[in-house]
Short mmCIF file of C-alpha atoms in Angstrom, two decimals:
data_model
loop_
_atom_site.label_atom_id
_atom_site.label_comp_id
_atom_site.label_asym_id
_atom_site.label_seq_id
_atom_site.Cartn_x
_atom_site.Cartn_y
_atom_site.Cartn_z
CA MET A 166 70.43 100.14 155.39
CA LYS A 167 67.93 99.95 152.69
CA ASN A 168 69.47 102.97 150.97
CA ILE A 169 72.93 101.00 151.00
CA LYS A 170 71.37 98.01 149.76
CA LYS A 171 70.06 100.19 146.80
CA ILE A 172 73.26 101.97 146.12
CA LEU A 173 74.99 98.37 145.93
CA ALA A 174 72.34 96.99 143.62
CA VAL A 175 72.83 99.91 141.33
CA PHE A 176 76.76 99.92 141.60
CA PHE A 177 76.88 95.95 140.87
CA SER A 178 74.22 96.23 137.72
CA ALA A 179 76.86 99.00 136.31
CA VAL A 180 79.76 96.53 136.98
CA ILE A 181 77.69 93.83 135.15
CA LEU A 182 76.94 96.07 132.51
CA VAL A 183 80.40 97.28 131.87
CA GLY A 184 81.42 93.62 131.83
CA ILE A 185 79.00 92.89 129.22
CA LEU A 186 80.16 95.82 126.88
CA ALA A 187 83.63 94.98 127.48
CA GLY A 188 83.04 91.46 126.45
CA CYS A 189 81.14 92.81 123.37
CA GLY A 190 84.25 94.83 122.42
CA SER A 191 86.85 92.28 122.97
CA LYS A 192 84.85 89.71 120.82
CA ALA A 193 84.68 92.34 117.92
CA THR A 194 88.43 92.66 118.08
CA THR A 195 89.12 89.00 117.92
CA GLU A 196 86.62 88.71 115.07
CA THR A 197 88.19 91.45 113.00
CA LYS A 198 91.49 89.44 113.50
CA GLY A 199 89.75 86.23 112.25
CA GLU A 200 88.48 88.23 109.11
CA LYS A 201 91.91 89.49 108.13
CA VAL A 202 92.83 85.82 107.89
CA ALA A 203 89.97 84.58 105.94
CA ALA A 204 89.49 88.06 104.09
CA LYS A 205 87.54 88.05 101.00
CA SER A 206 88.89 90.12 98.05
CA SER A 207 87.84 93.59 99.18
CA ILE A 208 88.20 94.93 95.52
CA GLU A 209 85.92 91.83 94.15
CA GLU A 210 83.51 92.71 96.84
CA ILE A 211 83.32 96.47 95.77
CA LYS A 212 82.86 95.33 91.87
CA LYS A 213 80.35 92.89 92.90
CA ARG A 214 78.47 95.64 94.85
CA GLY A 215 78.96 97.91 91.68
CA THR A 216 79.58 100.96 93.94
CA ILE A 217 82.66 102.07 96.06
CA LYS A 218 81.59 103.77 99.09
CA ILE A 219 83.91 106.66 100.21
CA GLY A 220 83.54 108.68 103.22
CA VAL A 221 83.84 112.38 102.56
CA PHE A 222 83.27 115.61 104.34
CA SER A 223 80.13 117.64 103.81
CA ASP A 224 80.67 120.70 105.50
CA LYS A 225 84.37 121.68 105.05
CA PRO A 226 84.64 123.64 102.14
CA PRO A 227 86.69 123.51 99.90
CA PHE A 228 88.01 120.03 100.60
CA GLY A 229 84.33 118.31 100.89
CA PHE A 230 81.15 120.17 100.92
CA VAL A 231 77.53 120.15 99.39
CA ASP A 232 76.58 123.01 97.08
CA ALA A 233 73.53 124.73 96.65
CA ASN A 234 71.79 121.92 94.63
CA GLY A 235 72.59 119.19 97.21
CA LYS A 236 75.59 117.91 95.11
CA ASN A 237 78.85 116.86 96.93
CA GLN A 238 81.89 119.09 95.86
CA GLY A 239 85.24 119.77 96.47
CA PHE A 240 88.92 118.59 96.19
CA ASP A 241 88.40 115.18 97.96
CA VAL A 242 85.24 114.50 96.04
CA PHE A 243 86.90 115.28 92.81
CA ILE A 244 89.44 112.84 93.47
CA ALA A 245 87.06 110.15 94.72
CA LYS A 246 85.18 110.23 91.58
CA ARG A 247 88.23 109.70 89.84
CA PHE A 248 88.81 106.70 92.02
CA ALA A 249 85.45 105.34 91.31
CA LYS A 250 85.92 105.73 87.38
CA ASP A 251 89.13 103.95 87.29
CA LEU A 252 87.97 101.08 89.48
CA LEU A 253 84.61 100.69 88.34
CA GLY A 254 84.52 102.45 84.86
CA ASP A 255 82.24 105.32 85.74
CA GLU A 256 82.58 108.19 88.00
CA SER A 257 78.85 107.93 88.99
CA LYS A 258 79.64 104.60 90.65
CA VAL A 259 80.63 106.28 93.86
CA GLU A 260 78.54 106.19 97.04
CA PHE A 261 79.35 109.13 99.14
CA VAL A 262 79.03 108.46 102.91
CA LEU A 263 79.03 111.71 104.89
CA VAL A 264 81.35 111.70 107.74
CA GLU A 265 82.01 113.63 110.89
CA ALA A 266 85.77 114.31 111.78
CA ALA A 267 85.15 112.62 115.15
CA SER A 268 83.85 109.19 113.77
CA ARG A 269 85.92 108.82 110.51
CA VAL A 270 87.98 105.78 112.24
CA GLU A 271 84.68 104.01 113.37
CA PHE A 272 83.18 104.39 109.71
CA LEU A 273 86.29 102.51 108.49
CA GLN A 274 86.28 99.94 111.39
CA ALA A 275 82.65 99.06 111.09
CA ASN A 276 82.94 98.62 107.35
CA LYS A 277 80.39 101.47 106.64
CA VAL A 278 82.85 103.07 103.84
CA ASP A 279 85.82 101.42 101.76
CA LEU A 280 87.85 104.32 101.77
CA ILE A 281 88.02 107.81 103.82
CA LEU A 282 88.82 110.77 101.63
CA ALA A 283 88.03 113.44 104.22
CA ASN A 284 91.05 115.47 104.59
CA PHE A 285 92.42 112.89 107.03
CA THR A 286 96.05 113.91 108.41
CA VAL A 287 98.33 111.27 109.06
CA THR A 288 99.33 110.91 112.66
CA ASP A 289 100.75 108.21 114.77
CA GLU A 290 97.79 107.56 116.65
CA ARG A 291 95.70 107.13 113.94
CA LYS A 292 98.22 104.82 112.10
CA GLN A 293 97.38 102.21 114.84
CA LYS A 294 93.68 102.30 113.88
CA VAL A 295 93.45 102.33 110.13
CA ASP A 296 95.89 102.02 107.21
CA PHE A 297 96.93 105.17 105.39
CA ALA A 298 97.79 105.04 101.78
CA ASN A 299 100.51 107.53 100.22
CA PRO A 300 99.68 111.12 100.57
CA TYR A 301 97.74 113.27 98.08
CA MET A 302 98.18 116.66 100.04
CA LYS A 303 100.36 118.37 102.64
CA VAL A 304 99.75 121.01 105.30
CA ALA A 305 102.24 123.13 107.13
CA LEU A 306 102.38 126.41 108.79
CA GLY A 307 102.16 129.61 106.67
CA VAL A 308 102.57 133.33 107.75
CA VAL A 309 99.89 136.14 106.55
CA SER A 310 100.73 139.79 106.35
CA PRO A 311 99.69 143.07 105.23
CA ASN A 312 100.68 143.85 101.63
CA GLY A 313 102.19 147.02 102.59
CA THR A 314 104.51 145.50 105.15
CA PRO A 315 105.01 141.75 103.86
CA ILE A 316 106.82 139.52 105.92
CA THR A 317 108.56 136.82 103.52
CA SER A 318 110.92 135.16 105.83
CA VAL A 319 111.28 134.05 109.56
CA GLU A 320 114.16 136.29 109.85
CA GLN A 321 112.00 139.39 109.34
CA LEU A 322 109.92 138.51 112.57
CA LYS A 323 112.69 138.84 115.10
CA GLY A 324 111.79 141.27 117.80
CA LYS A 325 108.26 141.82 116.35
CA LYS A 326 104.89 140.55 117.56
CA LEU A 327 103.43 137.61 115.70
CA ILE A 328 99.69 136.44 116.24
CA VAL A 329 99.03 132.70 116.86
CA ASN A 330 96.03 130.76 118.20
CA LYS A 331 96.41 128.98 121.59
CA GLY A 332 97.10 125.20 121.34
CA THR A 333 97.86 125.02 117.72
CA THR A 334 101.13 123.74 115.88
CA ALA A 335 101.97 127.35 115.13
CA GLU A 336 102.27 128.28 118.86
CA THR A 337 104.27 125.33 119.71
CA PHE A 338 106.51 125.80 116.58
CA PHE A 339 107.51 129.29 117.35
CA THR A 340 107.95 128.77 121.03
CA LYS A 341 110.23 125.80 120.26
CA ASN A 342 112.28 126.95 117.44
CA TYR A 343 112.13 130.88 117.88
CA PRO A 344 111.88 131.93 121.22
CA ASP A 345 112.92 135.58 120.50
CA ILE A 346 109.77 136.38 118.50
CA GLU A 347 107.04 137.75 120.74
CA LEU A 348 103.75 135.81 120.32
CA LEU A 349 100.38 137.27 120.66
CA LYS A 350 97.89 134.27 121.59
CA TYR A 351 94.19 134.29 121.04
CA ASP A 352 91.62 131.65 121.68
CA GLN A 353 89.35 132.08 118.50
CA ASN A 354 90.30 132.18 114.93
CA THR A 355 88.18 135.04 114.55
CA GLU A 356 89.73 137.02 117.28
CA ALA A 357 93.10 136.41 115.80
CA PHE A 358 92.34 137.54 112.57
CA GLU A 359 90.69 140.62 113.78
CA ALA A 360 93.89 141.45 115.83
CA LEU A 361 95.64 141.15 112.62
CA LYS A 362 93.46 143.52 110.95
CA ASP A 363 93.65 145.97 113.98
CA LYS A 364 97.72 145.68 113.45
CA ARG A 365 98.34 144.52 116.82
CA GLY A 366 101.18 142.07 115.34
CA VAL A 367 102.75 142.22 111.98
CA ALA A 368 101.67 138.95 110.77
CA LEU A 369 99.57 136.13 111.93
CA ALA A 370 100.95 132.21 111.67
CA HIS A 371 98.23 129.46 111.32
CA ASP A 372 97.72 126.18 108.93
CA ASN A 373 98.55 127.48 105.47
CA THR A 374 95.56 126.17 103.68
CA LEU A 375 93.37 127.91 106.16
CA LEU A 376 95.41 131.22 105.70
CA PHE A 377 95.25 130.97 101.71
CA ALA A 378 91.31 130.85 101.86
CA TRP A 379 91.48 133.82 104.26
CA ALA A 380 93.97 135.91 102.44
CA ARG A 381 91.91 135.31 99.34
CA GLU A 382 88.49 136.95 100.90
CA ASN A 383 90.24 139.73 102.56
CA THR A 384 91.97 141.97 100.06
CA GLY A 385 95.21 143.74 101.53
CA PHE A 386 96.62 140.61 103.17
CA ASN A 387 98.92 138.00 101.63
CA VAL A 388 100.61 134.60 102.64
CA GLY A 389 104.02 135.68 102.49
CA ILE A 390 105.62 132.46 103.92
CA ALA A 391 103.60 129.83 102.36
CA SER A 392 105.15 126.72 103.99
CA LEU A 393 107.08 126.64 107.34
CA GLY A 394 107.74 123.99 109.98
CA SER A 395 107.21 120.31 109.89
CA LEU A 396 104.85 118.73 107.14
CA ASP A 397 101.84 117.15 107.75
CA THR A 398 100.51 114.72 105.12
CA ILE A 399 97.04 114.01 104.19
CA ALA A 400 96.06 110.71 102.84
CA PRO A 401 93.27 108.25 101.80
CA ALA A 402 92.65 105.74 104.55
CA VAL A 403 91.44 102.04 104.56
CA LYS A 404 90.38 99.55 106.94
CA LYS A 405 93.42 98.20 108.99
CA GLY A 406 94.42 95.03 107.16
CA ASP A 407 92.79 95.78 103.82
CA THR A 408 95.87 95.63 102.06
CA GLU A 409 94.29 94.81 98.65
CA LEU A 410 92.73 98.25 98.35
CA LEU A 411 95.68 99.84 99.65
CA THR A 412 97.96 98.66 97.37
CA TRP A 413 95.38 99.64 94.56
CA VAL A 414 94.98 103.13 95.89
CA ASN A 415 98.87 103.61 96.10
CA ALA A 416 99.25 102.34 92.45
CA GLU A 417 96.34 104.45 91.24
CA LEU A 418 97.90 107.71 92.77
CA GLU A 419 101.09 106.86 91.17
CA THR A 420 99.25 106.28 87.63
CA LEU A 421 97.47 109.74 88.42
CA GLY A 422 100.89 111.24 89.22
CA LYS A 423 101.93 110.88 85.77
CA GLU A 424 99.05 112.85 84.28
CA ASN A 425 99.43 115.57 87.12
CA PHE A 426 95.81 114.61 88.15
CA ILE A 427 96.26 116.05 91.71
CA HIS A 428 97.22 119.55 90.40
CA LYS A 429 94.09 119.33 87.97
CA ALA A 430 91.90 118.72 91.19
CA TYR A 431 93.94 121.55 92.65
CA ASP A 432 93.00 123.81 89.80
CA ALA A 433 89.32 122.59 89.79
CA THR A 434 88.52 122.95 93.56
CA LEU A 435 91.29 124.51 95.48
CA LYS A 436 92.38 127.22 93.26
CA PRO A 437 89.25 129.29 93.13
CA ALA A 438 89.29 129.32 97.03
CA TYR A 439 92.88 130.07 97.30
CA GLY A 440 93.45 132.33 94.50
CA GLU A 441 96.15 132.83 91.77
CA SER A 442 99.06 133.94 93.99
CA ILE A 443 99.65 130.41 95.72
CA ASP A 444 101.98 128.02 94.49
CA PRO A 445 100.22 124.48 94.03
CA GLU A 446 103.27 122.93 95.04
CA ALA A 447 102.88 124.30 98.83
CA VAL A 448 99.84 121.80 98.98
CA VAL A 449 99.47 119.24 96.28
CA VAL A 450 101.47 115.99 96.75
CA GLU A 451 101.64 114.34 93.28
CA GLY A 452 102.05 110.57 92.53
CA GLY A 453 101.84 109.76 96.34
CA LYS A 454 105.62 111.07 97.20
CA LEU A 455 106.87 113.75 98.97
CA LYS A 456 109.65 115.61 96.99
CA MET B 33 74.27 144.97 95.36
CA GLN B 34 74.15 144.67 98.84
CA ASN B 35 74.27 140.58 99.39
CA LEU B 36 71.53 140.08 101.96
CA GLY B 37 72.19 137.01 104.28
CA VAL B 38 68.84 135.81 103.93
CA ASN B 39 69.63 134.93 100.14
CA VAL B 40 71.49 131.93 101.24
CA LEU B 41 68.02 130.41 102.06
CA PHE B 42 66.93 130.72 98.39
CA GLU B 43 69.78 129.35 96.36
CA GLY B 44 69.39 126.27 94.18
CA THR B 45 67.60 123.56 96.37
CA THR B 46 68.40 124.84 99.71
CA ILE B 47 65.08 125.30 101.23
CA GLN B 48 63.94 121.77 99.55
CA ARG B 49 67.08 120.16 101.34
CA LEU B 50 66.05 121.77 104.57
CA LEU B 51 62.57 120.25 104.50
CA GLU B 52 64.09 116.96 103.67
CA GLY B 53 66.24 117.16 106.48
CA LEU B 54 63.18 118.02 108.70
CA LEU B 55 61.45 115.15 107.31
CA VAL B 56 64.38 112.92 108.32
CA THR B 57 64.24 114.50 111.84
CA ALA B 58 60.43 114.23 112.33
CA GLY B 59 60.34 110.71 111.26
CA ILE B 60 62.86 109.43 113.37
CA ALA B 61 61.34 111.29 116.35
CA PHE B 62 57.77 110.37 115.74
CA LEU B 63 58.56 106.64 115.03
CA SER B 64 60.55 106.61 118.19
CA ILE B 65 57.89 108.36 120.33
CA ILE B 66 55.28 106.00 119.15
CA ILE B 67 57.29 102.60 119.46
CA GLY B 68 58.96 104.02 122.81
CA SER B 69 55.54 104.98 124.31
CA LEU B 70 53.79 101.63 123.67
CA LEU B 71 56.90 99.78 124.89
CA GLY B 72 57.07 102.39 127.91
CA ILE B 73 53.48 101.46 128.88
CA GLY B 74 54.25 97.78 129.02
CA MET B 75 57.34 98.72 130.94
CA GLY B 76 55.50 100.81 133.58
CA LEU B 77 52.91 98.07 134.23
CA LEU B 78 55.99 95.65 134.70
CA ARG B 79 57.49 98.12 137.20
CA THR B 80 54.56 97.75 139.31
CA SER B 81 54.93 94.00 139.55
CA GLN B 82 55.40 92.24 142.65
CA SER B 83 58.22 89.79 141.49
CA LYS B 84 61.52 91.32 142.76
CA THR B 85 63.41 89.60 139.55
CA ILE B 86 61.11 91.58 137.08
CA GLN B 87 61.61 94.61 139.19
CA PHE B 88 65.46 94.39 139.27
CA ILE B 89 65.56 93.48 135.46
CA CYS B 90 63.31 96.67 134.59
CA ARG B 91 65.30 98.75 136.85
CA LEU B 92 68.38 97.90 135.36
CA TYR B 93 67.10 98.35 131.90
CA LEU B 94 66.05 101.89 133.06
CA GLU B 95 69.39 102.84 134.62
CA VAL B 96 71.39 101.42 131.76
CA PHE B 97 69.65 103.79 129.41
CA ARG B 98 69.86 106.74 132.00
CA ILE B 99 73.32 106.36 132.59
CA ILE B 100 74.78 105.57 129.20
CA PRO B 101 74.70 108.63 126.86
CA ILE B 102 72.59 108.33 123.95
CA LEU B 103 75.37 109.24 121.69
CA VAL B 104 77.36 106.04 122.99
CA TRP B 105 74.17 104.19 122.32
CA LEU B 106 74.18 105.24 118.75
CA PHE B 107 77.87 104.23 118.45
CA ILE B 108 77.42 100.94 120.08
CA VAL B 109 74.33 100.01 117.71
CA TYR B 110 75.67 101.24 114.59
CA PHE B 111 79.63 100.79 114.70
CA GLY B 112 79.75 98.19 117.30
CA VAL B 113 77.06 95.47 116.49
CA PRO B 114 78.13 95.36 112.65
CA SER B 115 81.67 94.47 113.74
CA ALA B 116 80.62 91.94 116.16
CA LEU B 117 77.83 90.26 114.54
CA ASP B 118 77.94 91.19 110.97
CA ILE B 119 74.60 92.90 110.50
CA HIS B 120 74.51 96.08 108.81
CA LEU B 121 71.79 98.64 109.57
CA ASP B 122 70.94 101.77 108.22
CA GLY B 123 71.67 104.70 110.39
CA GLU B 124 67.95 105.90 110.30
CA ILE B 125 67.04 102.25 111.60
CA VAL B 126 69.77 102.42 114.32
CA ALA B 127 68.28 105.89 115.33
CA VAL B 128 64.78 104.59 115.52
CA ILE B 129 65.85 101.30 117.42
CA VAL B 130 68.17 103.49 119.89
CA PHE B 131 65.53 106.28 120.48
CA SER B 132 62.68 104.00 120.91
CA LEU B 133 64.50 101.72 123.51
CA TRP B 134 65.44 105.10 125.56
CA GLY B 135 61.83 106.43 125.18
CA ALA B 136 60.57 102.91 126.56
CA ALA B 137 63.06 103.22 129.34
CA GLU B 138 61.94 106.83 130.44
CA MET B 139 58.46 106.18 129.44
CA GLY B 140 58.35 103.35 131.65
CA ASP B 141 59.17 105.45 134.61
CA ILE B 142 56.96 108.07 133.89
CA VAL B 143 53.92 105.28 133.63
CA ARG B 144 55.22 103.89 136.99
CA GLY B 145 55.35 107.07 138.72
CA ALA B 146 51.81 107.77 137.67
CA LEU B 147 50.38 104.20 138.57
CA GLU B 148 51.90 104.42 142.08
CA SER B 149 50.81 108.05 142.50
CA LEU B 150 47.15 106.68 142.48
CA PRO B 151 45.51 106.36 146.00
CA LYS B 152 45.50 102.73 147.34
CA HIS B 153 41.89 102.87 147.64
CA GLN B 154 41.45 102.94 143.93
CA ILE B 155 42.86 99.40 143.65
CA GLU B 156 40.96 98.34 146.59
CA SER B 157 37.80 99.54 145.41
CA GLY B 158 38.26 98.18 141.92
CA LYS B 159 38.83 94.85 143.48
CA ALA B 160 35.86 95.03 145.84
CA ILE B 161 33.50 95.33 142.95
CA GLY B 162 34.74 92.25 141.31
CA LEU B 163 37.01 93.66 138.54
CA SER B 164 39.65 91.08 137.22
CA PHE B 165 43.29 92.23 137.25
CA TRP B 166 42.94 93.46 133.54
CA GLY B 167 39.68 95.04 134.11
CA LEU B 168 41.28 96.96 137.26
CA TYR B 169 43.95 98.34 134.93
CA ARG B 170 41.87 98.94 132.00
CA TYR B 171 38.74 100.69 133.52
CA VAL B 172 40.38 102.25 136.76
CA LEU B 173 44.19 102.65 136.80
CA ILE B 174 45.34 103.36 133.27
CA PRO B 175 42.60 106.07 132.45
CA GLN B 176 43.54 107.87 135.63
CA ALA B 177 47.20 107.25 135.26
CA VAL B 178 47.38 108.66 131.61
CA ARG B 179 46.38 111.81 132.80
CA ARG B 180 48.82 112.05 135.47
CA MET B 181 51.58 111.12 133.28
CA LEU B 182 50.73 113.26 130.28
CA PRO B 183 53.06 116.37 131.19
CA GLY B 184 55.88 114.08 131.60
CA ALA B 185 55.33 112.13 128.51
CA ILE B 186 54.99 115.33 126.54
CA ASN B 187 58.26 116.71 128.06
CA LEU B 188 60.02 113.37 127.15
CA SER B 189 58.61 113.64 123.51
CA THR B 190 60.05 117.24 122.87
CA ARG B 191 63.35 116.09 124.53
CA MET B 192 63.39 113.15 121.85
CA VAL B 193 63.04 115.55 119.19
CA LYS B 194 65.45 117.65 120.17
CA THR B 195 68.27 114.72 120.94
CA THR B 196 67.73 113.39 117.35
CA SER B 197 70.22 116.00 116.15
CA LEU B 198 72.94 113.43 117.29
CA VAL B 199 72.23 111.03 114.74
CA VAL B 200 74.75 113.21 112.40
CA MET B 201 77.28 111.45 114.10
CA ILE B 202 76.32 107.90 112.69
CA GLY B 203 76.00 109.37 109.10
CA VAL B 204 72.35 110.26 109.27
CA ILE B 205 71.79 113.84 107.60
CA ASP B 206 69.21 115.65 109.75
CA VAL B 207 67.96 119.24 109.53
CA VAL B 208 70.81 120.57 111.77
CA LYS B 209 73.51 118.89 109.38
CA ILE B 210 72.24 120.22 106.48
CA GLY B 211 71.95 123.71 108.16
CA GLN B 212 75.69 123.39 108.99
CA GLN B 213 76.25 122.34 105.19
CA ILE B 214 74.76 125.45 104.03
CA ILE B 215 76.39 127.83 106.43
CA GLU B 216 79.79 126.30 105.73
CA ARG B 217 79.58 126.53 102.30
CA SER B 218 78.64 130.30 102.24
CA VAL B 219 80.01 131.67 105.44
CA ILE B 220 83.18 133.32 103.84
CA LYS B 221 81.05 135.17 101.42
CA VAL B 222 77.82 135.66 103.45
CA PRO B 223 79.01 136.21 107.09
CA THR B 224 75.45 136.06 108.56
CA ALA B 225 74.48 132.94 106.91
CA SER B 226 74.54 131.20 110.29
CA PHE B 227 71.91 133.56 111.62
CA TRP B 228 69.59 133.00 108.91
CA VAL B 229 69.92 129.22 108.41
CA TYR B 230 69.80 128.51 112.53
CA GLY B 231 66.80 130.86 112.46
CA LEU B 232 65.03 129.12 110.16
CA ILE B 233 65.85 125.78 111.63
CA PHE B 234 64.60 127.33 115.03
CA ILE B 235 61.41 127.80 113.52
CA LEU B 236 61.43 124.35 111.93
CA TYR B 237 61.75 122.76 115.46
CA PHE B 238 59.17 125.08 116.92
CA ILE B 239 56.72 123.75 114.34
CA ILE B 240 57.40 120.16 115.28
CA CYS B 241 57.52 120.70 119.05
CA TYR B 242 54.80 123.51 119.38
CA PRO B 243 51.71 121.35 118.40
CA LEU B 244 52.92 118.49 120.99
CA SER B 245 52.63 121.09 123.95
CA LYS B 246 49.55 122.51 122.39
CA LEU B 247 47.83 118.68 122.32
CA SER B 248 49.15 118.11 125.86
CA LYS B 249 47.37 121.45 126.93
CA LYS B 250 44.07 120.46 125.20
CA LEU B 251 44.10 116.72 126.57
CA GLU B 252 44.56 118.18 130.02
CA ALA B 253 41.81 120.57 130.12
CA LYS B 254 39.48 117.78 128.23
CA TRP B 255 40.17 115.35 130.97
CA GLU B 256 39.88 117.84 133.83
CA ASN B 257 36.29 117.00 133.72
#
C-alpha cells in the first residue's frame, strides 16, 4: 500500500509540474502575440543599442567558422559584416552570437539575436516559426565522378552504380525519378567517399556544396553535374513578425545585388574552398531572386 | 614537409583559446559546485524534517531536477524565461543558475542519505547530554555525515564538471566547442586534427577532475582517525 501511495505522489507531482511548464509555455506565446501589436521599431532598437546581433555558425567552414586567431570568418560572416556596415555605418558594429544548428529557431524566438545568418535552409516547417527573408544562396544535388570517366549528365548513369547516402535527398531523388539507376547506399559520408575512391560505383551524389569542397581536396575527382533536382534556398531569418527588419534585409539584398556583392562574398570565402572549376551561379543567389 | 597533426594546436592563438574555454568550463563548474553544495546541505537538513509538507516540497524539487534533463532546464531558463518575463540573462549566468539548482537537488539527497544512515543512538546520546537542536547538528551529526557523504559529493562534482559541455546549446563557448571549431576548421587539410584536439581536451578535463578525486581520498584518509 505504502508503495502505491508513493508512486501516486510522484505521478501527481509530475502532472502538476507539466501543468506549470505548459502554463509558462502558453503564457509565452500569448505575450509574443501581444508584443507584435505593440512592437517597438526593431531597427530603431538596434540603432539605439549600436550593434546588431547576428547568429552565425562557429564550426561550419566555409560558411561560418572561427579562424586560428579566434576571428569569425566565412561566407555568412562576410555578408553579416556588410549588413552591419550598411545599417550602422561600420562593419565592426556586429555582435556575432555563435549558434548551434539545433537551437537556431530558439535564438530568434527568445530575442537573443536580431538575425540568423547560419546557412539556414528554408523549409515549410521552419517558416511557421521564423520569418525568412529572400535567399542569398541555393543548394541542390551534385554528382561527383573521377576525371578519367566523367559523368556529366544523368543519362550516362543509366545501368551503372551510383553511390548515395542513406536518408539524404540524393537517395529519395534518384529512387523516385530514376528507378533504373542502381544505388549503392552508405550510412556515413566517409564510407561513401571511400567507396567512390575504390571505384565501387561510377559516381557519387550528394549536396553540391559538400561535393565542391571535397573534390577540391581530392585530386582526380570533379563535380560533373553541379546542380540537379529540386533547389533548396538558404536565407537570412528574423523573429516571426519582425516585418521591419525583414523588409530592410530584402531591400538590402536587392541593393547588394546591383553591385554583385554576393559574388564578391563567394570569391572571398567559398572560392578558396570550392576551387576555380565551379560555376558560382550554381550556388549564389544575387538580389534575393532566383533566376 | 609532412604536416604533423599536432601542429594544429600551435597555430595562431589556438592554445590560448582552448585555455580560455577551459576557464569558462571550470568557472561555471566550480561556482555551481560551491553554490550547489551550500544549498544542498540546507536541502539535506530540510529533507530530515518531520513536517510532511516540507518533505513533500523537497521531494518534488529533487524529482523535478532528476526527471527533467539538464539540457531542457538550460533551454527553459535561457530561452523560455526571456520570452515569458522579458528578463535577459547571459548564457554563463543561466548555466550557473541551472547547475547550482541541480547540484542543490542532488547534494540534498546525498546529505539526507548520510544523515539518515547515522545510528539513531547518536541523536539520542546528543539529546541526553543536553545539546540543543543546532548543537546536535553542529557537533554530532554534520561532522559524521560529511565523512559519509564525501564520495557521493565528489562523484557529483566531477559529473557537474563534465555536464557543463551542454552549455554550448545556449551559446556559451566552452572548451569542447572551441575544440570542435578548431577541428572543423582544419579537418580537410589535417585529417588527424580531431585526435590531437580531443587528446588535449581529455588532458584538460583530467587536470580539473583529478585534484577533486585526490582531495576526497586525502580527506577520507584524514578523517579515518
